[in-house]
Coordinates of C-alpha atoms in Angstrom, one line a residue:
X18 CA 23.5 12.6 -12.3
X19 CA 20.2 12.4 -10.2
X20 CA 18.5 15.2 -11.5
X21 CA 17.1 17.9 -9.0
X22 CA 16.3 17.0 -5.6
X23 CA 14.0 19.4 -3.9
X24 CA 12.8 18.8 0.0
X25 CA 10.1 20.8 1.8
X26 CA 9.6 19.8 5.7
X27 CA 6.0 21.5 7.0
X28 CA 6.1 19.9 10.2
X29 CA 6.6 17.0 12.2
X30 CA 3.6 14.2 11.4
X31 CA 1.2 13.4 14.7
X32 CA 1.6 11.0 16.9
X33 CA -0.3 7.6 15.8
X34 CA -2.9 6.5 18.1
X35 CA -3.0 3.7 20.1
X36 CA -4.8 1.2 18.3
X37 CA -8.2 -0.5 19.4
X38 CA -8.0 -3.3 20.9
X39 CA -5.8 -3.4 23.5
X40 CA -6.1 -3.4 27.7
X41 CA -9.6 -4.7 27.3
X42 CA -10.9 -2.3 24.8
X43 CA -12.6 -3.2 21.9
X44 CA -10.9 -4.8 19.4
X45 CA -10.9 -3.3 15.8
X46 CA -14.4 -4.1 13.5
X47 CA -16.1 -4.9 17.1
X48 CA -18.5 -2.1 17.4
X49 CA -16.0 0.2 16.9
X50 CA -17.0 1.0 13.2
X51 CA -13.1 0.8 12.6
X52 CA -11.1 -1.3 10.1
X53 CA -10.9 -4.8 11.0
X54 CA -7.1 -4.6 10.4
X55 CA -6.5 -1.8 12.4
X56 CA -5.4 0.4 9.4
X57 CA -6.4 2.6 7.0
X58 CA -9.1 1.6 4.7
X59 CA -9.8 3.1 1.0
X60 CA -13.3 3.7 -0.2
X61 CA -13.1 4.7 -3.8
X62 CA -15.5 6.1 -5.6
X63 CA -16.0 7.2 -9.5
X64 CA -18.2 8.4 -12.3
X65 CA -17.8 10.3 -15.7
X66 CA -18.1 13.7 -14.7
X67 CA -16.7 16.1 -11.6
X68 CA -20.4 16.4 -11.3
X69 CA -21.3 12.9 -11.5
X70 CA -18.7 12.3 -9.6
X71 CA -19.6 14.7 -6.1
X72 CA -23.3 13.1 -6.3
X73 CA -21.9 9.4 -6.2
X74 CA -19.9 10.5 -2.9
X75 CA -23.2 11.5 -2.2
X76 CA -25.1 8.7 -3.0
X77 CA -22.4 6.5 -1.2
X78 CA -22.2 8.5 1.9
X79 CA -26.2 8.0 2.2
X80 CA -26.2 4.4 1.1
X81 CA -23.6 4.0 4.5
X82 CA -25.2 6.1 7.0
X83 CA -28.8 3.7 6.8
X84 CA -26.6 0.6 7.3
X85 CA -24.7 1.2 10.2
X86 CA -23.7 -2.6 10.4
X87 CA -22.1 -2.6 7.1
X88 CA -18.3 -2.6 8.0
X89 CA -15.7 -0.2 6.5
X90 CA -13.4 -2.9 5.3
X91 CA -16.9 -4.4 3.3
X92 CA -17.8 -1.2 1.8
X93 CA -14.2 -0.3 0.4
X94 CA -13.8 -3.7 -1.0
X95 CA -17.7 -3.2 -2.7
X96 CA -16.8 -0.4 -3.6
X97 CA -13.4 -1.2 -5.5
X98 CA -14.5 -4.5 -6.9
X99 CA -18.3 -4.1 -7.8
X100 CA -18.7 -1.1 -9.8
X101 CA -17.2 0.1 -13.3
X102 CA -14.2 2.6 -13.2
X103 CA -15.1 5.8 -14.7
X104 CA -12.4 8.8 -15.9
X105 CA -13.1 10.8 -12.9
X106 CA -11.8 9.0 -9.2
X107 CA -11.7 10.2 -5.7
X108 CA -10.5 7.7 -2.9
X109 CA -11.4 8.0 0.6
X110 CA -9.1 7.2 3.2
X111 CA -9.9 6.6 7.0
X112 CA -9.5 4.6 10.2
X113 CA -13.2 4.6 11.3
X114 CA -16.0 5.0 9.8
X115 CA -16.9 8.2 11.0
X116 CA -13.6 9.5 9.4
X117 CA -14.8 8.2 6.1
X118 CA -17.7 9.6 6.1
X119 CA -16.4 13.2 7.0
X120 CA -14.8 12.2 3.6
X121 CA -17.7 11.4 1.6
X122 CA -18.7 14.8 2.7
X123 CA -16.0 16.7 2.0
X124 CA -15.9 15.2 -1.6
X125 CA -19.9 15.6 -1.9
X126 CA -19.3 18.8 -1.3
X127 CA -16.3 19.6 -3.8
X128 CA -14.1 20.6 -0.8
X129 CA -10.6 19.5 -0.1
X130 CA -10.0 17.4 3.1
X131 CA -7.2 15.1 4.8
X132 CA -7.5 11.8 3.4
X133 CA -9.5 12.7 0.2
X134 CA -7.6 12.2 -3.0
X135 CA -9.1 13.2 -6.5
X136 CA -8.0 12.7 -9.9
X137 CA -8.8 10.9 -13.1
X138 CA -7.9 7.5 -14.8
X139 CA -7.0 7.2 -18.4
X140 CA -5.5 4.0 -18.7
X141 CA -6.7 0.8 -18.7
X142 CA -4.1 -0.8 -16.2
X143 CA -1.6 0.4 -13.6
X144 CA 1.8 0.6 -14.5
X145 CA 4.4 -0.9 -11.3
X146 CA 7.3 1.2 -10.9
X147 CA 10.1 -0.3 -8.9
X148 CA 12.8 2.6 -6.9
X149 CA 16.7 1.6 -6.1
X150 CA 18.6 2.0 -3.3
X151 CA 17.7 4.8 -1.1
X152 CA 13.7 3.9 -0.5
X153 CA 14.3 2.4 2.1
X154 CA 13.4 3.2 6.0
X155 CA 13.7 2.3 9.7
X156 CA 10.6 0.1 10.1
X157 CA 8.9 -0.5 6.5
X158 CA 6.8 -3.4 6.4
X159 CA 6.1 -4.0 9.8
X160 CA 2.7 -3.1 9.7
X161 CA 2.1 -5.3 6.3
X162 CA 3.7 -8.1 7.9
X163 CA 1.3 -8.0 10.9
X164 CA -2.0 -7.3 9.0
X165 CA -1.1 -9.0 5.2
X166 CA -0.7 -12.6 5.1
X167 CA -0.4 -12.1 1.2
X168 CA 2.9 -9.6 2.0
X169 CA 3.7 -12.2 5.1
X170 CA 3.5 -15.3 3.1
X171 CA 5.4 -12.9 -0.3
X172 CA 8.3 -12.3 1.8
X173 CA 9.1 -15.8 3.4
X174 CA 9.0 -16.8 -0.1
X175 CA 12.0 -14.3 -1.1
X176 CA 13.2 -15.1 2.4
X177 CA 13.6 -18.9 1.0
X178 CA 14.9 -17.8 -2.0
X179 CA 17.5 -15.2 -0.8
X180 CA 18.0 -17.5 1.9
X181 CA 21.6 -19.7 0.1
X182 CA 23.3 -16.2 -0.9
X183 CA 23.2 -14.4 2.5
X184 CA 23.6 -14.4 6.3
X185 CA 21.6 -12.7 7.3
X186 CA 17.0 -13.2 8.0
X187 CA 15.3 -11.3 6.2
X188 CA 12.5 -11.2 8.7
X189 CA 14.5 -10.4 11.2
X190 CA 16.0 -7.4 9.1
X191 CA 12.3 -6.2 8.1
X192 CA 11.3 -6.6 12.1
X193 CA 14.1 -4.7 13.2
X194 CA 13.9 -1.5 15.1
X195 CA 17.8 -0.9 13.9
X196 CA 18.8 1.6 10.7
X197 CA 19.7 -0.9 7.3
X198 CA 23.3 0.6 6.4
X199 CA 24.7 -2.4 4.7
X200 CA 24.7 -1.9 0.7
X201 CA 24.3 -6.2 0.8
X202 CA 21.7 -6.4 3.0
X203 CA 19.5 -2.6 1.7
X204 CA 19.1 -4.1 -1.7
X205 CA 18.2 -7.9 -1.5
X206 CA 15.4 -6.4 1.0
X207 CA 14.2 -3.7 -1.0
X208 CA 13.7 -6.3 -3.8
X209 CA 12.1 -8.7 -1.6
X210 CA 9.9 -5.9 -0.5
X211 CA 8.9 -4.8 -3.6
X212 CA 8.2 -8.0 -5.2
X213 CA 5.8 -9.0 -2.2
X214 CA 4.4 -5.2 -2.8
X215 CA 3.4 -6.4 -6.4
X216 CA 1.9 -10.0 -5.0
X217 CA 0.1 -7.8 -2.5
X218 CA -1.9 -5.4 -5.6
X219 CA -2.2 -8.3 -7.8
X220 CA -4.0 -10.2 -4.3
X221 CA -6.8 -7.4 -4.3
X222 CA -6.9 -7.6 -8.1
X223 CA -4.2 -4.6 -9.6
X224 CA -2.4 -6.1 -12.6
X225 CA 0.3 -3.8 -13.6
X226 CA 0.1 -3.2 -17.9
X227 CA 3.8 -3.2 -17.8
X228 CA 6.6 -2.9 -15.3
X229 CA 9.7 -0.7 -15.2
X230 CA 12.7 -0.2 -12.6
X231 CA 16.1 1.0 -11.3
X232 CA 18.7 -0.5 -10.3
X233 CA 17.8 -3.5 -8.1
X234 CA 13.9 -2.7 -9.2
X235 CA 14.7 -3.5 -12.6
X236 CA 15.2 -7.0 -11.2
X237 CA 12.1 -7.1 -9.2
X238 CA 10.5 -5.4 -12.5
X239 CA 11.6 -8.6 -14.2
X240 CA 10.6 -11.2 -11.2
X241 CA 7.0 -9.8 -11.5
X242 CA 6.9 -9.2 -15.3
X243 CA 7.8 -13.3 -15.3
X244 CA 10.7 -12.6 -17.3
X245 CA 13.0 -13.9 -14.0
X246 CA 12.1 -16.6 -11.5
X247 CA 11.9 -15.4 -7.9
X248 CA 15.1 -17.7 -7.2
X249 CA 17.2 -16.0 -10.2
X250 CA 16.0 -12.9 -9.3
X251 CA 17.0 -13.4 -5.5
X252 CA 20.4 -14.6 -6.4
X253 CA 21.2 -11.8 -8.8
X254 CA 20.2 -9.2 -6.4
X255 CA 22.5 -10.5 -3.8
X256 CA 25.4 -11.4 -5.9
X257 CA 25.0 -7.7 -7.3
X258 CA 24.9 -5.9 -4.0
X259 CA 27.6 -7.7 -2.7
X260 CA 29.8 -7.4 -5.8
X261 CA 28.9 -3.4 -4.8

């Protein structure tokens, strides 16, 4: 019915650091050469070739190191608005700045390393992909709603709109420290996640070429595709779960 499911556990993730910022310390993009939202940041890179693509990391990595005031979140939006996309991508991911640059290296170099992603691009646009029941956890979207205000501003929207067919928050859920088990509650917030996941890419310029989904994301697929309004598509994916 669900195909094959396959798990492989390698071992438990680290701890997250404290973030900067706190008890007096400098707060995030103060100095610290971190991300000004206390998160990761993406710098992606591109060019026509594997070649092409290992001296750009290059080029980029030198480009940073002489301007040592440029901020990471500045670079990585440069970097992802301001040049053409070529076949052959690499993102770099990082907290600071010097964890980007070990990045920059590692791709300059052809070497694999944490937080470096290679691949190519084909396609013109993105296509969204929208998951049912069961991608949910303990905690999603906190971190969005403390650093997005797209995402923040997305979800009171849905909030609004979900708002006449439940009773229950949906910030509150989303805030919540407590396991979602409810089947009425999991799949109105999984839409309303999802669709202010869309508003979020389409906010830093990612519009999807065409949208598909399962079970409660095929109605987010058709809130974003425009097909439903956010109000029909809140009251359907209530009324459904509930009716479930």
């Amino acid at each position: 019915m669900s195909g094959t499911n396959a798990h492989v556990i390698l071992e438990q993730a680290p701890e997250a650091p404290e973030q900067a910022g706190r008890s007096g310390h400098p707060a995030a993009g103060e100095g610290t050469g971190a991300s000004a939202t206390g998160g990761v940041t993406a710098w992606s890179v591109s060019a026509r070739t594997p070649e092409a693509l290992r001296a750009q990391a290059e080029r980029v990595r030198e480009a940073v190191a002489e301007h040592p005031h440029w901020s990471p979140d500045e670079v990585g939006h440069a970097l992802a608005t301001g040049r053409t996309w070529f076949d052959q991508r690499a993102v770099v991911l990082g907290r600071d700045r010097d964890e980007l640059l070990r990045g920059l290296d590692a791709l300059a170099a052809g070497e694999e390393a944490p937080g470096v992603v290679t691949g190519s691009g084909r396609c013109a646009a993105p296509v969204f992909v929208f998951p049912g029941q069961g991608s949910q956890w303990t905690g999603m979207a906190h971190e969005l709603l403390g650093t997005s205000a797209v995402f923040r501003e997305s979800i009171a929207a849905c909030e609004a709109a979900l708002s006449p067919h439940v009773d229950w928050s949906l910030t509150e859920v989303l805030r919540s420290d407590e396991p979602i088990t409810r089947v009425d509650v999991i799949q109105p917030v999984l839409f309303a996640v999802m669709v202010s996941l869309a508003d979020l890419w389409r906010s830093l310029g990612v519009e999807p070429a065409a949208v598909i989904g399962h079970s409660q994301g095929e109605i987010a697929a058709a809130v974003v595709s425009g097909a439903l309004t956010l109000h029909d598509g809140a009251k359907i994916a209530a009324l459904r779960s509930q009716a479930l």
